[in-house]
Amino acid sequence: KVARIHISLRYLVLLNLHKCFCAPKLIKLREHKPNMTENGLGHRERVLNVDTMNPNVKRIEYAVRGPIVQRAVQIEKELKEGVKKPFTEVIKANIGDAHAMGQKPITFFRQVIALCAYPDLLEDDKFPEDAKNRARRILQACGGGSLGAYSASSGIEVIRQDVAKYIEKRDSGIPSNPDDIYLSTGASDAIVTMLKLLTSGEGKTRTGVMISIPQYPLYSAALAELAAVQISYYLDEDKCWSLDVNELRRAVKAAREHCNPRALCIINPGNPTGQVQNRQCIEDVIRFAAEEHLFLMADEVYQDNVYMEGCQFHSFKKVLFEMGSEYSSVVELASFHSTSKCYMGECGFRGGYMEVINMDPDVKLQLTKLVSVQLCPSIPGQALLDLVVNPPQPDEPSYATFIKERTANLHILSEKAKMTEQVLNTVPGIHCNPVQGAMYTFPRLTLPEKAINAAKEQAPDMFYCMKLLEEMGICLVPGSGFGQRDGTYHFRMTILPATEKLKIVLEKIREFHKRFTEEFS
């Protein structure tokens, strides 16, 4: 008891000391606490605002997911909330996302990915033996036998070997070295990586990169971010968006006045224009690149998407080597492919690759360092890519189903390409070139002068597409987002919606264009 009383007395003494000496100081501190607002701290500017952020980022534009698409998302929310519209759904024909449009995945691909993601399924009899064997092979090449492990920065070695074999087979036996293969997070990632390597200099020595107009906005956006110089060359719409080497010469000559042209980008088959370059055109481009000492970048992600009779895909690498050592030993080339397009449409897996030819060994070391900063591409994406380049073989149980599904997907796309061209060309004021390949059409619009004036500060085709969205629920991308010759107007639409839905899209465009023309005539 005495001990407890002693402790209690000590506590009371300490408490009184605290009140006597500390409390007045706390009161004093409270009385003299700085007024954050009075001193300006409460109203100080943020460290990061639109004036202090990277100015190159502000220059980036990406029409495929731009204002019209953002408005389409808002309208979808409004429809769900019960807001009345003259339509019941928004049909998005703005982007090449096959599965979002209803295309079914290839069975074999998904079986193997499922087995890789959850290896316990290897004991399940529902999966064919060739799918199991493929999954085991992929998992054995992964760290710890798991898709969850990092890989080498350039990609899993066995998959790079399979890519090289695929390229050799595609190009009639022209050798491909796995050490020249870099797996990537979709083709886009590899394209941006190459542009980073190419960009240097200041003022008139700043890197210039030649890109087609119309172009896929990835290129202009990447060049804006890197503060490189965009050198535009125009495709010939009157000749089915063909590429004329004389236009390349015009563009590069003009560009040398203000920058250092170092690279030429080609998209074949074309996005957004759907053309397929013939072999003679590709040879002309390769000669031009050699003459002008340009690095060639061949975006070939739509190489299986060729629909028009008489058209054929020719890889730039194959043509380069068939032109002989005069060119194949000196022209520097990077070519790109992806799991996102063709008959697969597996956009979400983000699988792709880049093959580099005639790259300086010291630069190649720098490339390897650059890709290592991002650690490695998506492992599920790499696994899916392996299945694309190494699909079921004729003596395997999954082959028949694979060929049936692959053929069906490409046939349906071919039919929709023809239907899109035919229907749009029946609409007065719309001209649509044949969709030779890829997944898009880029028809030209004839707009009344009154409509052009009504657009005010908006691009007239942006004005057109926004009204189409608001009145009909159809989401397209204005041609101005891809670049076009002055005084011409277009829109890009994908042919990917399911056939019955695509018919609705085309009919609504026909109805809208007639009404729009009458309103502004």
XYZ file of C-alpha atoms in Angstrom:
521
model
C 0.000 0.000 0.000
C 2.819 2.386 0.962
C 4.521 1.707 -2.414
C 1.306 2.386 -4.352
C 0.731 5.653 -2.421
C 4.330 6.708 -3.157
C 3.893 6.125 -6.895
C 0.571 8.035 -6.890
C 2.163 11.015 -5.141
C 5.020 11.061 -7.705
C 2.452 11.032 -10.549
C 0.553 13.993 -9.015
C 3.774 15.962 -8.619
C 4.754 15.364 -12.258
C 1.278 16.300 -13.444
C 1.416 19.624 -11.551
C 4.894 20.361 -12.939
C 3.552 19.727 -16.476
C 0.645 22.125 -15.882
C 2.923 24.817 -14.476
C 5.651 24.774 -17.083
C 4.287 23.139 -20.255
C 0.689 24.342 -20.447
C 1.559 28.077 -20.620
C 4.018 27.357 -23.405
C 1.389 25.401 -25.351
C -1.081 28.277 -24.895
C 1.581 30.705 -26.072
C 2.318 28.540 -29.131
C -1.366 28.386 -29.986
C -1.625 32.174 -29.651
C 1.334 32.706 -31.992
C 0.727 29.863 -34.452
C 1.481 31.260 -37.949
C -1.550 31.852 -40.100
C -0.804 29.652 -43.131
C -3.093 31.701 -45.332
C -1.645 35.037 -44.156
C 1.881 33.854 -44.999
C 0.773 32.691 -48.477
C 1.467 28.997 -47.890
C -2.201 28.121 -48.127
C -2.488 29.643 -51.577
C 0.857 28.631 -53.081
C 0.889 27.156 -56.579
C 1.225 23.427 -57.067
C 4.676 22.188 -58.004
C 3.143 20.515 -61.065
C 0.627 22.479 -63.115
C -0.037 23.006 -66.818
C 2.546 25.788 -66.931
C 5.320 23.789 -65.263
C 4.652 20.337 -66.746
C 6.628 18.874 -69.643
C 5.615 21.030 -72.644
C 6.127 18.117 -75.038
C 3.327 16.187 -73.327
C 0.924 19.061 -74.007
C 1.741 18.809 -77.707
C 0.613 15.181 -77.867
C -2.677 14.441 -79.612
C -4.200 10.973 -79.928
C -7.440 11.143 -81.866
C -8.274 7.438 -81.570
C -9.089 8.052 -77.890
C -9.775 11.791 -78.215
C -12.734 14.092 -77.447
C -15.302 12.157 -79.487
C -14.483 8.896 -77.725
C -14.601 10.649 -74.351
C -18.028 12.047 -75.230
C -19.153 8.573 -76.331
C -18.283 7.232 -72.866
C -20.312 10.056 -71.267
C -23.302 9.267 -73.478
C -23.130 5.587 -72.502
C -23.327 6.631 -68.845
C -26.264 8.933 -69.617
C -28.130 6.086 -71.337
C -27.609 3.876 -68.282
C -28.991 6.663 -66.084
C -32.148 6.783 -68.193
C -31.426 9.942 -70.213
C -33.512 9.851 -73.393
C -31.578 9.772 -76.670
C -32.626 9.159 -80.285
C -30.783 5.813 -80.022
C -30.480 3.048 -77.436
C -26.757 2.307 -77.617
C -23.446 3.800 -78.702
C -21.726 1.729 -81.376
C -17.981 2.316 -81.270
C -16.312 1.912 -84.630
C -13.363 4.077 -83.684
C -10.664 1.594 -82.721
C -9.222 -1.714 -83.923
C -10.192 -3.718 -80.853
C -11.540 -6.964 -82.313
C -12.657 -8.704 -79.134
C -14.434 -5.604 -77.854
C -16.431 -5.721 -81.098
C -17.458 -9.334 -80.509
C -14.778 -11.410 -82.249
C -14.210 -14.705 -80.445
C -10.684 -15.677 -79.354
C -8.833 -18.565 -80.973
C -9.553 -21.646 -78.814
C -6.022 -23.081 -78.828
C -4.506 -19.769 -77.774
C -6.787 -19.395 -74.786
C -6.368 -23.050 -73.762
C -2.588 -22.745 -73.603
C -2.725 -19.396 -71.792
C -5.145 -20.875 -69.240
C -2.813 -23.831 -68.687
C 0.164 -21.528 -68.274
C -1.683 -19.258 -65.854
C -3.009 -22.162 -63.748
C -0.714 -25.203 -64.235
C -2.964 -27.450 -62.115
C -5.152 -27.620 -65.241
C -2.438 -29.728 -66.876
C -4.041 -32.646 -65.055
C -7.458 -31.889 -66.612
C -8.527 -34.233 -69.428
C -10.621 -31.494 -71.067
C -7.498 -29.930 -72.600
C -5.911 -31.437 -75.733
C -2.429 -32.903 -75.376
C -0.789 -30.493 -77.844
C -2.048 -27.534 -75.791
C -0.594 -29.119 -72.648
C 2.747 -29.768 -74.347
C 2.915 -26.178 -75.542
C 2.108 -24.875 -72.067
C 4.784 -27.067 -70.477
C 7.370 -25.818 -72.968
C 6.536 -22.182 -72.243
C 6.507 -22.688 -68.468
C 9.868 -24.481 -68.550
C 11.308 -21.336 -70.153
C 9.854 -19.077 -67.418
C 11.636 -18.319 -64.173
C 10.364 -20.700 -61.489
C 8.052 -22.241 -64.082
C 5.631 -19.332 -63.646
C 4.130 -16.616 -65.833
C 4.525 -14.374 -62.803
C 8.335 -14.217 -63.073
C 10.356 -11.604 -64.959
C 12.074 -12.633 -68.182
C 15.194 -11.351 -69.905
C 14.624 -7.750 -71.022
C 14.609 -8.745 -74.699
C 12.138 -11.546 -73.994
C 12.135 -15.277 -73.236
C 14.859 -16.918 -75.315
C 12.835 -19.890 -76.570
C 10.091 -17.505 -77.758
C 12.612 -15.314 -79.595
C 13.867 -18.490 -81.270
C 10.303 -19.331 -82.339
C 9.827 -15.800 -83.709
C 12.999 -16.165 -85.766
C 11.764 -19.490 -87.203
C 8.404 -17.887 -88.032
C 10.108 -15.027 -89.899
C 12.328 -17.480 -91.819
C 9.279 -19.478 -92.896
C 7.306 -16.350 -93.827
C 10.220 -14.969 -95.856
C 10.927 -18.172 -97.837
C 14.003 -19.217 -95.898
C 15.821 -15.884 -95.496
C 17.705 -16.350 -92.193
C 16.564 -14.663 -88.994
C 18.758 -14.438 -85.900
C 17.058 -14.676 -82.463
C 19.621 -12.146 -81.218
C 18.034 -9.589 -83.581
C 14.588 -10.172 -82.031
C 13.263 -8.002 -79.207
C 9.906 -8.957 -77.720
C 7.763 -6.003 -76.736
C 4.583 -4.821 -75.049
C 2.661 -4.699 -78.311
C 4.254 -3.241 -81.428
C 3.664 0.310 -80.152
C 6.192 -0.066 -77.354
C 8.908 -1.234 -79.755
C 8.151 1.589 -82.207
C 8.514 4.227 -79.493
C 11.735 2.566 -78.301
C 13.236 2.826 -81.795
C 12.199 6.475 -82.093
C 13.925 7.180 -78.768
C 17.137 5.671 -80.132
C 16.918 7.733 -83.305
C 16.171 11.130 -81.758
C 19.089 13.523 -81.203
C 20.452 16.959 -82.110
C 19.193 20.517 -81.749
C 17.842 23.074 -84.190
C 18.661 22.115 -87.779
C 20.430 18.973 -86.585
C 17.313 17.720 -84.732
C 16.148 14.286 -85.901
C 13.391 14.318 -88.499
C 11.181 11.258 -89.013
C 9.148 10.740 -92.181
C 5.602 9.513 -91.561
C 2.730 8.998 -93.966
C -0.285 11.280 -94.056
C -2.852 10.011 -93.186
C -0.950 8.334 -90.322
C -1.576 6.338 -87.188
C -1.439 8.944 -84.362
C 1.045 6.862 -82.357
C 3.785 8.253 -84.597
C 2.940 11.938 -84.331
C 2.317 11.557 -80.580
C 5.679 9.847 -79.987
C 7.521 12.436 -82.071
C 5.830 15.247 -80.132
C 6.822 13.694 -76.802
C 10.426 13.280 -77.972
C 10.533 16.779 -79.518
C 11.590 15.208 -82.814
C 10.543 16.735 -86.143
C 7.622 15.212 -88.033
C 8.237 15.068 -91.787
C 4.914 14.454 -93.522
C 4.643 12.684 -96.856
C 1.226 12.273 -98.451
C -0.314 9.056 -99.747
C -2.152 9.338 -103.066
C -5.869 8.994 -102.349
C -6.764 9.022 -106.048
C -4.605 5.915 -106.533
C -6.015 3.937 -103.616
C -3.688 5.552 -101.090
C -0.568 4.382 -102.902
C 2.903 5.635 -101.994
C 4.804 7.606 -104.662
C 8.570 7.794 -104.212
C 8.557 11.266 -105.824
C 6.461 12.460 -102.880
C 9.095 11.031 -100.542
C 11.788 12.977 -102.406
C 9.758 16.187 -102.162
C 9.233 15.754 -98.447
C 12.828 14.917 -97.561
C 14.237 17.752 -99.678
C 12.002 20.298 -97.948
C 12.807 18.848 -94.521
C 16.571 19.162 -94.927
C 16.111 22.935 -94.718
C 15.149 22.738 -91.037
C 16.062 19.314 -89.593
C 18.129 16.170 -90.090
C 15.957 13.450 -91.700
C 17.067 10.124 -90.237
C 14.159 7.677 -90.459
C 11.290 6.659 -92.734
C 8.195 4.934 -91.299
C 5.926 2.774 -93.457
C 2.661 1.155 -92.339
C 1.808 -1.810 -94.572
C -1.011 -2.825 -94.793
C -2.089 0.713 -94.049
C -3.695 2.285 -91.018
C -5.985 4.264 -91.357
C -6.158 3.907 -95.128
C -6.373 0.127 -95.682
C -4.007 -0.023 -98.672
C -1.547 -2.857 -99.388
C 1.735 -1.750 -100.957
C 2.859 -3.769 -103.973
C 6.348 -5.200 -104.328
C 7.537 -2.533 -106.775
C 6.556 0.176 -104.304
C 8.494 -1.543 -101.513
C 11.580 -1.850 -103.728
C 11.335 1.861 -104.573
C 11.100 2.738 -100.891
C 14.164 0.626 -100.042
C 16.209 2.287 -102.829
C 15.077 5.694 -101.602
C 16.101 4.865 -98.024
C 19.516 3.724 -99.237
C 20.025 6.846 -101.381
C 18.970 9.234 -98.616
C 20.725 7.298 -95.837
C 17.539 6.736 -93.821
C 16.718 4.147 -91.159
C 13.638 2.159 -92.270
C 10.831 1.337 -89.839
C 8.273 -1.148 -91.221
C 5.046 -1.398 -89.222
C 3.633 -4.742 -90.422
C 1.091 -5.577 -87.725
C -1.686 -6.220 -90.284
C 0.323 -8.653 -92.398
C -2.397 -11.357 -92.350
C -5.162 -8.836 -93.119
C -5.123 -8.794 -96.927
C -8.536 -9.098 -98.596
C -8.497 -7.775 -102.138
C -7.820 -10.090 -105.036
C -4.455 -9.324 -106.612
C -3.022 -7.876 -103.398
C -0.325 -9.647 -101.409
C 1.683 -8.859 -98.316
C 5.435 -8.539 -98.902
C 7.631 -8.077 -95.847
C 10.222 -5.324 -96.150
C 12.906 -7.703 -94.920
C 12.171 -10.306 -97.592
C 12.186 -7.737 -100.391
C 15.345 -6.116 -98.988
C 17.297 -9.378 -99.076
C 15.947 -10.384 -102.469
C 17.266 -7.087 -103.861
C 20.806 -8.320 -103.199
C 23.729 -7.410 -100.965
C 23.978 -3.916 -102.459
C 20.974 -3.112 -100.283
C 20.679 -5.966 -97.759
C 24.150 -5.269 -96.349
C 23.645 -1.543 -95.755
C 19.985 -0.579 -95.277
C 19.127 -0.442 -91.568
C 15.667 -1.835 -90.869
C 13.408 -2.440 -87.890
C 10.180 -4.326 -88.559
C 7.301 -4.756 -86.123
C 4.508 -7.254 -85.534
C 1.850 -7.733 -82.853
C -0.697 -10.147 -81.381
C -3.329 -7.387 -81.439
C -4.430 -7.528 -85.076
C -4.664 -10.048 -87.952
C -6.977 -12.975 -87.132
C -6.026 -12.962 -83.425
C -7.200 -9.567 -82.209
C -5.673 -10.153 -78.763
C -5.135 -6.460 -77.969
C -5.261 -6.781 -74.193
C -2.375 -9.228 -73.917
C 0.026 -6.620 -75.323
C 2.303 -9.037 -77.159
C 4.635 -8.040 -79.984
C 8.140 -8.121 -81.384
C 10.713 -6.099 -83.285
C 13.422 -7.469 -85.582
C 16.429 -5.224 -86.244
C 18.627 -5.629 -89.326
C 22.088 -4.104 -89.895
C 22.058 -2.298 -86.562
C 25.400 -0.997 -85.305
C 26.593 -3.454 -82.574
C 27.313 -0.597 -80.158
C 23.816 0.816 -80.718
C 22.395 -2.653 -80.160
C 23.993 -2.667 -76.707
C 22.304 0.668 -76.017
C 18.980 -0.755 -77.255
C 19.320 -3.664 -74.852
C 20.044 -1.202 -72.037
C 17.037 0.919 -72.996
C 14.571 -1.985 -72.956
C 16.024 -3.226 -69.667
C 14.815 -0.036 -67.952
C 11.264 -1.409 -68.286
C 12.464 -4.800 -66.991
C 10.622 -6.988 -69.511
C 7.498 -7.217 -71.685
C 4.326 -8.810 -70.318
C 4.972 -12.544 -69.848
C 1.395 -13.597 -70.780
C 1.834 -11.417 -73.891
C 5.075 -13.194 -74.713
C 3.370 -16.575 -74.244
C 0.547 -15.583 -76.578
C 3.028 -14.331 -79.177
C 4.721 -17.732 -79.079
C 1.418 -19.362 -80.037
C 0.905 -16.916 -82.910
C 4.322 -17.634 -84.409
C 4.169 -21.348 -83.562
C 0.510 -22.418 -83.974
C -0.804 -26.005 -84.065
C 0.772 -28.146 -86.794
C -1.101 -30.466 -89.215
C -0.265 -33.614 -87.207
C -1.554 -32.158 -83.910
C -5.095 -32.579 -82.509
C -5.857 -28.826 -82.296
C -4.899 -28.091 -85.913
C -8.316 -28.555 -87.548
C -10.119 -26.282 -85.087
C -7.340 -23.684 -85.279
C -7.443 -23.517 -89.097
C -11.244 -23.372 -89.093
C -11.311 -20.443 -86.637
C -8.427 -18.577 -88.298
C -9.973 -18.930 -91.761
C -13.415 -17.890 -90.514
C -12.107 -14.729 -88.823
C -10.224 -13.595 -91.919
C -13.119 -14.476 -94.244
C -15.602 -12.471 -92.167
C -13.242 -9.479 -92.192
C -12.892 -9.774 -95.963
C -16.666 -9.796 -96.431
C -17.108 -6.785 -94.146
C -14.368 -4.903 -96.009
C -16.247 -5.348 -99.293
C -19.617 -4.484 -97.753
C -18.249 -1.295 -96.156
C -16.807 -0.031 -99.436
C -19.929 -0.886 -101.427
C -22.433 0.689 -99.024
C -20.475 3.895 -98.420
C -20.041 4.442 -102.146
C -23.817 4.485 -102.569
C -24.036 7.595 -100.376
C -23.866 10.875 -102.346
C -21.035 12.960 -100.901
C -18.978 10.003 -99.586
C -16.198 8.351 -101.588
C -14.599 5.170 -100.219
C -11.507 3.518 -101.691
C -11.353 -0.297 -101.694
C -10.359 -1.730 -98.330
C -7.451 -3.821 -99.591
C -6.267 -4.824 -96.116
C -5.926 -3.965 -92.407
C -9.143 -3.189 -90.446
C -10.232 0.299 -91.470
C -11.663 2.506 -94.155
C -10.902 6.204 -94.555
C -13.648 7.630 -96.807
C -13.594 11.192 -98.124
C -16.484 13.507 -97.229
C -17.875 16.269 -99.389
C -19.199 18.822 -96.903
C -21.389 21.855 -97.688
C -19.736 25.266 -97.277
C -22.330 26.162 -94.667
C -21.273 23.165 -92.560
C -17.605 24.102 -92.878
C -18.443 27.620 -91.644
C -20.640 26.276 -88.841
C -17.725 24.229 -87.525
C -15.993 27.531 -86.626
C -12.783 26.685 -84.766
C -13.457 22.939 -84.902
C -12.136 20.881 -87.795
C -15.162 20.378 -90.092
C -14.878 16.580 -89.965
C -14.696 16.759 -86.155
C -17.927 18.794 -86.248
C -19.449 16.156 -88.553
C -18.392 13.184 -86.403
C -19.554 14.830 -83.181
C -23.024 15.456 -84.644
C -23.091 11.863 -85.899
C -22.375 10.664 -82.363
C -24.947 12.955 -80.707
C -27.724 12.224 -83.210
C -27.112 8.587 -84.187
C -24.924 7.078 -81.452
C -22.149 6.151 -83.902
C -18.571 6.770 -82.724
C -16.034 7.372 -85.522
C -12.739 9.299 -85.619
C -12.426 12.452 -87.770
C -9.813 12.383 -90.509
C -8.211 15.504 -89.069
C -6.921 13.324 -86.230
C -4.814 11.348 -88.691
C -3.732 14.159 -90.992
C -5.069 14.852 -94.483
C -4.492 17.234 -97.376
C -5.788 20.757 -96.781
C -9.364 21.191 -97.935
C -10.216 17.483 -97.691
C -12.319 15.832 -94.984
C -12.541 12.189 -93.921
C -13.421 9.858 -91.104
C -11.863 6.580 -90.062
C -14.052 3.666 -89.133
C -13.139 0.111 -88.335
C -14.772 -2.828 -90.119
C -14.665 -4.882 -86.902
C -18.263 -4.637 -85.587
C -20.270 -7.858 -85.984
C -21.824 -8.066 -89.451
C -25.376 -7.195 -88.367
C -24.122 -4.313 -86.225
C -21.890 -3.078 -89.058
C -24.958 -2.962 -91.303
C -26.652 -0.741 -88.711
C -23.585 1.533 -88.569
C -23.474 1.911 -92.352
C -27.207 2.544 -92.623
C -27.062 5.186 -89.881
C -24.137 6.901 -91.631
C -26.145 6.935 -94.859
C -29.190 8.398 -93.117
C -27.152 10.955 -91.177
C -25.097 12.152 -94.150
C -28.241 12.792 -96.198
C -29.816 14.737 -93.333
C -26.590 16.622 -92.551
C -26.177 17.665 -96.189
C -29.780 18.886 -96.389
C -29.454 20.798 -93.099
C -26.378 22.728 -94.245
C -27.193 23.187 -97.924
